[in-house]
Every structure is written in structure tokens, then in C-alpha cells.
CSV table of C-alpha atoms in Angstrom, one decimal:
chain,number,residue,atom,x,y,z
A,7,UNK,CA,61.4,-97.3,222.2
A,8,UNK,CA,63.5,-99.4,220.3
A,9,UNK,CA,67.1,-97.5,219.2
A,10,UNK,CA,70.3,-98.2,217.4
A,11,UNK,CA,72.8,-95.5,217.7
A,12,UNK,CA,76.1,-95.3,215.7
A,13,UNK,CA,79.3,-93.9,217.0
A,14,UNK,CA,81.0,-91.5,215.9
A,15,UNK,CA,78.5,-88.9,214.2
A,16,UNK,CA,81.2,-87.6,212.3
A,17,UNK,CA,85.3,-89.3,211.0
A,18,UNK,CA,87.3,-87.3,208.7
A,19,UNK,CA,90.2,-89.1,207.2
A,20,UNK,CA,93.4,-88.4,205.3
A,21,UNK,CA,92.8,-90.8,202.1
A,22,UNK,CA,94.7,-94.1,203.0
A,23,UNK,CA,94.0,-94.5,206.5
A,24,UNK,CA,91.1,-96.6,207.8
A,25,UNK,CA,87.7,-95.8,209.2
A,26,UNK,CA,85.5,-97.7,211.3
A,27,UNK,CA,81.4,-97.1,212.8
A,28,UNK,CA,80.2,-98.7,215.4
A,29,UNK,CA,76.2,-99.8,215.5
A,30,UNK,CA,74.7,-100.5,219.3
A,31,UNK,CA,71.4,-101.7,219.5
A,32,UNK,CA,68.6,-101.4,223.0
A,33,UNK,CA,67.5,-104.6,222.1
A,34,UNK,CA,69.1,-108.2,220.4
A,35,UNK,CA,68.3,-108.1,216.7
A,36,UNK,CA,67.5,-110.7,214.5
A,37,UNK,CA,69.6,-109.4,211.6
A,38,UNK,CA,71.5,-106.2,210.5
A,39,UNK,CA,71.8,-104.2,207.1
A,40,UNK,CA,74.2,-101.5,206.2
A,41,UNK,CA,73.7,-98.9,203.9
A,42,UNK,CA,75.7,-96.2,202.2
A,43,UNK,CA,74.1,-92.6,201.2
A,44,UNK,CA,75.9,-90.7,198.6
A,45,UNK,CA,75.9,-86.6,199.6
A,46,UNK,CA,72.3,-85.8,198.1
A,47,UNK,CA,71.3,-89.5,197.3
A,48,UNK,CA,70.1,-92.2,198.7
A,49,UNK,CA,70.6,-95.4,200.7
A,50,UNK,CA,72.2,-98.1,199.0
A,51,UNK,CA,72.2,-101.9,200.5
A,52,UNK,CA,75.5,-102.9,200.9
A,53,UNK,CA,75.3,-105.9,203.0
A,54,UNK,CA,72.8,-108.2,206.0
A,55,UNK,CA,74.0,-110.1,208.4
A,56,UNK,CA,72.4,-112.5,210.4
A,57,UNK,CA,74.6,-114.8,212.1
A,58,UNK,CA,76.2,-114.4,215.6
A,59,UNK,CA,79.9,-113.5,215.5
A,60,UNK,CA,79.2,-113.4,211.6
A,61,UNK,CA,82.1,-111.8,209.9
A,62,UNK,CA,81.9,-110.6,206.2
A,63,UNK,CA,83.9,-108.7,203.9
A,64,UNK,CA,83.3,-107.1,201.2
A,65,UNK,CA,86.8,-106.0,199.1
A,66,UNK,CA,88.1,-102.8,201.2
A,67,UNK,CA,84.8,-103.0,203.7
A,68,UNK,CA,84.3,-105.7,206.7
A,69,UNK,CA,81.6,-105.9,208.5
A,70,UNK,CA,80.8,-107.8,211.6
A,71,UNK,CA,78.0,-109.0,213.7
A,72,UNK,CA,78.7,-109.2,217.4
A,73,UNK,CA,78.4,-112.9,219.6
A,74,UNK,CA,75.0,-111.0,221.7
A,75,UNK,CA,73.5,-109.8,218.0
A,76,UNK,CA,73.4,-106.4,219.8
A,77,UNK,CA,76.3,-104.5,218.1
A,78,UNK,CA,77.8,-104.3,214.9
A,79,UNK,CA,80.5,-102.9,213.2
A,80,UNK,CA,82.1,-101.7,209.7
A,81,UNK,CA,85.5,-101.2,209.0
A,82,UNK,CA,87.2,-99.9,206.0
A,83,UNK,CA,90.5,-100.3,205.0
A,84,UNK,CA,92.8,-97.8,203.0
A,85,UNK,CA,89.6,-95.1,202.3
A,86,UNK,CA,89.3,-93.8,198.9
A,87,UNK,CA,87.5,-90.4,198.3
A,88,UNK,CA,84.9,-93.0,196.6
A,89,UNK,CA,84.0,-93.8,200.3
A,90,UNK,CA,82.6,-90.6,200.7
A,91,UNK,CA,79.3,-90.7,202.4
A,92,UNK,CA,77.0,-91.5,205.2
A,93,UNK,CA,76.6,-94.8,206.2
A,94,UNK,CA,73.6,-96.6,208.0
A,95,UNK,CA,73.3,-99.7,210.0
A,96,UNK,CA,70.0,-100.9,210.0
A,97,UNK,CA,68.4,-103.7,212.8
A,98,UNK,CA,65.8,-105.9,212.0
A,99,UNK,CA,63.7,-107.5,214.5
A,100,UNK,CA,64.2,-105.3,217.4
A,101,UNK,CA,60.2,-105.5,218.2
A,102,UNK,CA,58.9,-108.7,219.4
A,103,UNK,CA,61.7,-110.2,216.2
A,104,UNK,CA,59.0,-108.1,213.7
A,105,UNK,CA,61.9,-108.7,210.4
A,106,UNK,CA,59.3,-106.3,208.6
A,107,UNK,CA,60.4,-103.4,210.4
A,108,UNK,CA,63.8,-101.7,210.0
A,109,UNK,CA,64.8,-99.7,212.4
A,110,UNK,CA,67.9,-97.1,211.1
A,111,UNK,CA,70.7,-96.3,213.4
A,112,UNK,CA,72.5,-92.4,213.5
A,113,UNK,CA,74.4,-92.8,210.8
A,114,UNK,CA,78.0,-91.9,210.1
A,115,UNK,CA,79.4,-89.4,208.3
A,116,UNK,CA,82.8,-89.7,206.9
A,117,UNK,CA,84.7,-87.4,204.8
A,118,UNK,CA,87.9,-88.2,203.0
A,119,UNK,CA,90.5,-85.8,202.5
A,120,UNK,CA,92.7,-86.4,199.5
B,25,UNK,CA,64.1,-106.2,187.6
B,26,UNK,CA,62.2,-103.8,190.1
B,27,UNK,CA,62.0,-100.2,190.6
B,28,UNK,CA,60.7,-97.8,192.4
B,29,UNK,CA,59.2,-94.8,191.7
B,30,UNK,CA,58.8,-91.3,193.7
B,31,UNK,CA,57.2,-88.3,193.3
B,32,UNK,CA,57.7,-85.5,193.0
B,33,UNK,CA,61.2,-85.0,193.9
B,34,UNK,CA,61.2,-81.7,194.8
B,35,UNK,CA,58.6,-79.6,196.7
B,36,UNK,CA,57.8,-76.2,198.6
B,37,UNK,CA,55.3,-75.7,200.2
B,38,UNK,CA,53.5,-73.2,202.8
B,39,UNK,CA,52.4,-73.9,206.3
B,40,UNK,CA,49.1,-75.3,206.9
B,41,UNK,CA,49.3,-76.8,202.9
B,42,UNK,CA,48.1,-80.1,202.5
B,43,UNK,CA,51.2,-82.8,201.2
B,44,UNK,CA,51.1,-85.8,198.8
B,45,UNK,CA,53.6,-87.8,197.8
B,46,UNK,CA,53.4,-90.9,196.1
B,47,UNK,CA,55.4,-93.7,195.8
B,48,UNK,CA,55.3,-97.1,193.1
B,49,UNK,CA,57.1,-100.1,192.5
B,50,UNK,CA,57.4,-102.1,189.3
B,51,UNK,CA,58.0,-105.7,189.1
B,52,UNK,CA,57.5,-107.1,192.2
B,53,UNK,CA,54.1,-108.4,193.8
B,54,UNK,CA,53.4,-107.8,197.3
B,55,UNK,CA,56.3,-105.8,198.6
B,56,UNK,CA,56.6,-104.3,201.8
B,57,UNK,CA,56.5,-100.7,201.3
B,58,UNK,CA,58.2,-98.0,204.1
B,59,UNK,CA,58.2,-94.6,204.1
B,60,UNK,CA,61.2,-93.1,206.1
B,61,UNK,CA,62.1,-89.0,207.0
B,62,UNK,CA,65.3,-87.3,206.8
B,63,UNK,CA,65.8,-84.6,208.7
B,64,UNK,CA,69.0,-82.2,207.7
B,65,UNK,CA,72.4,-84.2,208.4
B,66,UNK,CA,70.4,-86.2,210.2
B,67,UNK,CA,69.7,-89.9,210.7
B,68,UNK,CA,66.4,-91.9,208.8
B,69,UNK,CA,63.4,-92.5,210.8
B,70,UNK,CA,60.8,-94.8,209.9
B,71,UNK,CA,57.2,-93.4,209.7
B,72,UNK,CA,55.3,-95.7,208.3
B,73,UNK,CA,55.6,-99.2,207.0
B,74,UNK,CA,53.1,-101.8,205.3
B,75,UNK,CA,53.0,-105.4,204.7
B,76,UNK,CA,49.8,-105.6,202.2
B,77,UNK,CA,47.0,-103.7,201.0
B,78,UNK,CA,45.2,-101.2,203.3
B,79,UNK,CA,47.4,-102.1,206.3
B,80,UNK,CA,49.6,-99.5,208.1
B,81,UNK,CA,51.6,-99.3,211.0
B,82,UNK,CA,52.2,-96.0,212.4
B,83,UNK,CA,55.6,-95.6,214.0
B,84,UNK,CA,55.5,-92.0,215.2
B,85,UNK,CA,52.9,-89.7,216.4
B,86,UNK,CA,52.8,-86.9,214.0
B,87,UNK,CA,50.3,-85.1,211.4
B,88,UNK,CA,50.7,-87.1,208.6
B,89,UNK,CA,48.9,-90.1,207.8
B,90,UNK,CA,49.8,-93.2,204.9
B,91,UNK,CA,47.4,-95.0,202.7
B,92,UNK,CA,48.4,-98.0,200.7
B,93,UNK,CA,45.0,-98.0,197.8
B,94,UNK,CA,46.8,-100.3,195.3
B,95,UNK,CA,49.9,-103.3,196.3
B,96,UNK,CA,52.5,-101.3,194.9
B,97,UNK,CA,51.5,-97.8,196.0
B,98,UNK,CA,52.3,-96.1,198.9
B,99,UNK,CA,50.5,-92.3,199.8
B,100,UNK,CA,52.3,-90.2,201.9
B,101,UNK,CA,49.9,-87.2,203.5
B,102,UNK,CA,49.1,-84.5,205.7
B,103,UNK,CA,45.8,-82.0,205.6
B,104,UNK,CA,48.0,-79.5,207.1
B,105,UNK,CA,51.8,-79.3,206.9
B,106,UNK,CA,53.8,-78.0,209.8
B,107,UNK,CA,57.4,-76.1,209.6
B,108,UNK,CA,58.6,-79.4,211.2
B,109,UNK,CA,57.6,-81.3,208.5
B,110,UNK,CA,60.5,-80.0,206.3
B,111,UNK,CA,63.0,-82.9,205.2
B,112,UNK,CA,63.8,-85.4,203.1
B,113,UNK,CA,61.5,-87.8,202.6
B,114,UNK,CA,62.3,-91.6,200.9
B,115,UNK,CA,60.0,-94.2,200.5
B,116,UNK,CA,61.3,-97.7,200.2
B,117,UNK,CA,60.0,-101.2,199.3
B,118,UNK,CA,61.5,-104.9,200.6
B,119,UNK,CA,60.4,-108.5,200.5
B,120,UNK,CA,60.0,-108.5,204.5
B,121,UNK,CA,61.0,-110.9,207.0
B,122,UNK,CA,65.1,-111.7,207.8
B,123,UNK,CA,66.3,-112.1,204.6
B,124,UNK,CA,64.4,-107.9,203.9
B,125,UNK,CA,66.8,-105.2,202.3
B,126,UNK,CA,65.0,-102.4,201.4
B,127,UNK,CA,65.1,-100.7,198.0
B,128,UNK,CA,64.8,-96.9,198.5
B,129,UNK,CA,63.5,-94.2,195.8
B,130,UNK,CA,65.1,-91.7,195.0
B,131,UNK,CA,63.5,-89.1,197.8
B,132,UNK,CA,61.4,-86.0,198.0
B,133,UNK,CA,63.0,-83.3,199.5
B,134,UNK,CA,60.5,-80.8,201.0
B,135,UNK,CA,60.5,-77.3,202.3
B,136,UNK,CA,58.2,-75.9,204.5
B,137,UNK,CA,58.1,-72.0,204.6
């Protein structure tokens, strides 16, 4: 079946340094979503890409779509114990381009150590 | 401005209990509606998803079952819960096709015992 994985499972920083997660896909994608989840909330849209090779940032956060629309990538500079969380890629269009369905990948943990 | 509402937030239940959770969104008109499982520290599989009223798909094989009765409800349910089916459960609406982000509730976390 259709899967996007996310490396790695777990990052814990000292505040200041930078963090990145990684988002493979099985299958080209027609767009991709991230999300952040707050410890004991829930996912929060932070940005969708569509575009090959599309690069976007987002203050701290940049996020980019790679040139096969397989893999994607967010990176975040300086962390802040505000960046606390999980966060999700998301593909689109994995089956037969069906945009309706969302397909999460692993997720990545990151903890920030003052 | 939409919302979306989920019920109820917390549950425990025993083995072999029947489960209903429901799930509404205000202010939008023929949303997509998803209902997604969290296990523990774990990742957010999709169960089920709908693109109008009375159509389902079903993503995983499993002992629960969806219902969509009204365009901006979404039924989450099982005649029998399993210990398996302990998680966290979040239901989530979108307006579908690329330009889709999903709106999530704010989750049901459930405990099988």
C-alpha cells in the first residue's frame, strides 16, 4: 500500500541549533502538507506544496518539495522550545492522484532542550 | 469561519462495548470529512474518509464502520470494541482535491480495558 515514512522518529536539540525531517513517499505525489501536533493536541496545517523543486519558507521553518515530487523536507533554523512537537508530512494523491485522500507520514518528534 | 466539533473527548470503555463518536462542522457546505487513529507516540492513520453524503471509503480492515447521515456529520463506530482499538482518535474535515488541508477536531482519546 501506499506509505510515506519520515526520518528520524525522534531529534532532540540543544535550543539554537537546527532540526530537520525528512518525508519519502512509495509513490509520486501530487502535493504535500505539513503539520505540527502540540504534546496532547492536535495537528495544525502549517503549509502545501505542490510544485516540483518548490521551496517555501515560512520565518524560522523551510520547507521543500523535491524535483521527482517523492520526498520532502522541513528544516528549522535556530529551534525555540516553542518548536516543541510532532511534526507530520502529509501526501496527497498517492492513489491513482485521488487529492481527497491524505495519506500521513511517521511523524517526527523533536524535543528542545533549553 | 468553520469549526469543527468532536465528541466526546474523553472515553473508557470495556471490551466488547459498542463506540460512537461523532464528529460536526459549522460553516462550510460539503466538506470532505476523515476520520484518522492515533496510536500511542505513534503516527496518524487514516480510517475512513468521505467526499458527500452516504459515501465512504474504507482505508483499513478493521471492526469499526463510518456513517456520514447528514453533510457535516461524520459517525465513527464499532458493535464491539477490541483492546486494539485504544487510541486517539481525530476526525478532520477539508475542501478536497490539491489545494485540501485538513482541519482536525480536537480528538477523542479512548481507552479500552
Amino acid at each position: 500500500g501506499q506509505q510515506v515514512m519520515q526520518i528520524p522518529q525522534y531529534q532532540h536539540v540543544q535550543e539554537g541549533e537546527d532540526f530537520t525531517t525528512y518525508c519519502n513517499s512509495s509513490t509520486t505525489l501530487s502535493n504535500i502538507q505539513w503539520y505540527k501536533q502540540r504534546p496532547g493536541g492536535h495537528p495544525v496545517f502549517l503549509i502545501q506544496l505542490v510544485k516540483s523543486g518548490e521551496v517555501k519558507k515560512q520565518k524560522r521553518l523551510t520547507f521543500q518539495f523535491g524535483e521527482a515530487k517523492k520526498n520532502s523536507s522541513l528544516h528549522i533554523t535556530a529551534t525555540q522550545t516553542t518548536d516543541v512537537g510532532t511534526y507530520f508530512c502529509a501526501g496527497g494523491g498517492l492513489e491513482a492522484y485521488n487529492t481527497d485522500k491524505l495519506i500521513f507520514g511517521t511523524g517526527t518528534r523533536l524535543q528542545v532542550f533549553p | 469561519s468553520q469549526t469543527i466539533h468532536q465528541w466526546p473527548a474523553t472515553l473508557v470503555q470495556p471490551v466488547g462495548s459498542p463506540l460512537s463518536l461523532e464528529c460536526t462542522v459549522e460553516g462550510t457546505s460539503n466538506p470532505n470529512l476523515y476520520w484518522y487513529r492515533q496510536a500511542a507516540g505513534r503516527g496518524l492513520q487514516l480510517l475512513f474518509y468521505s467526499v458527500g453524503i452516504g459515501q465512504i471509503s474504507s482505508e483499513v480492515p478493521q471492526n469499526l464502520s463510518a456513517s456520514r447521515p447528514q453533510d457535516r456529520q461524520f459517525i465513527l463506530s464499532s458493535k464491539k470494541l477490541l483492546l486494539s482499538d485504544s487510541g486517539f482518535y481525530l476526525c478532520a474535515w477539508g475542501t478536497g482535491g490539491a489545494g485540501g488541508e485538513l482541519f482536525f477536531g480536537e480528538g477523542s482519546r479512548l481507552t479500552v480495558l
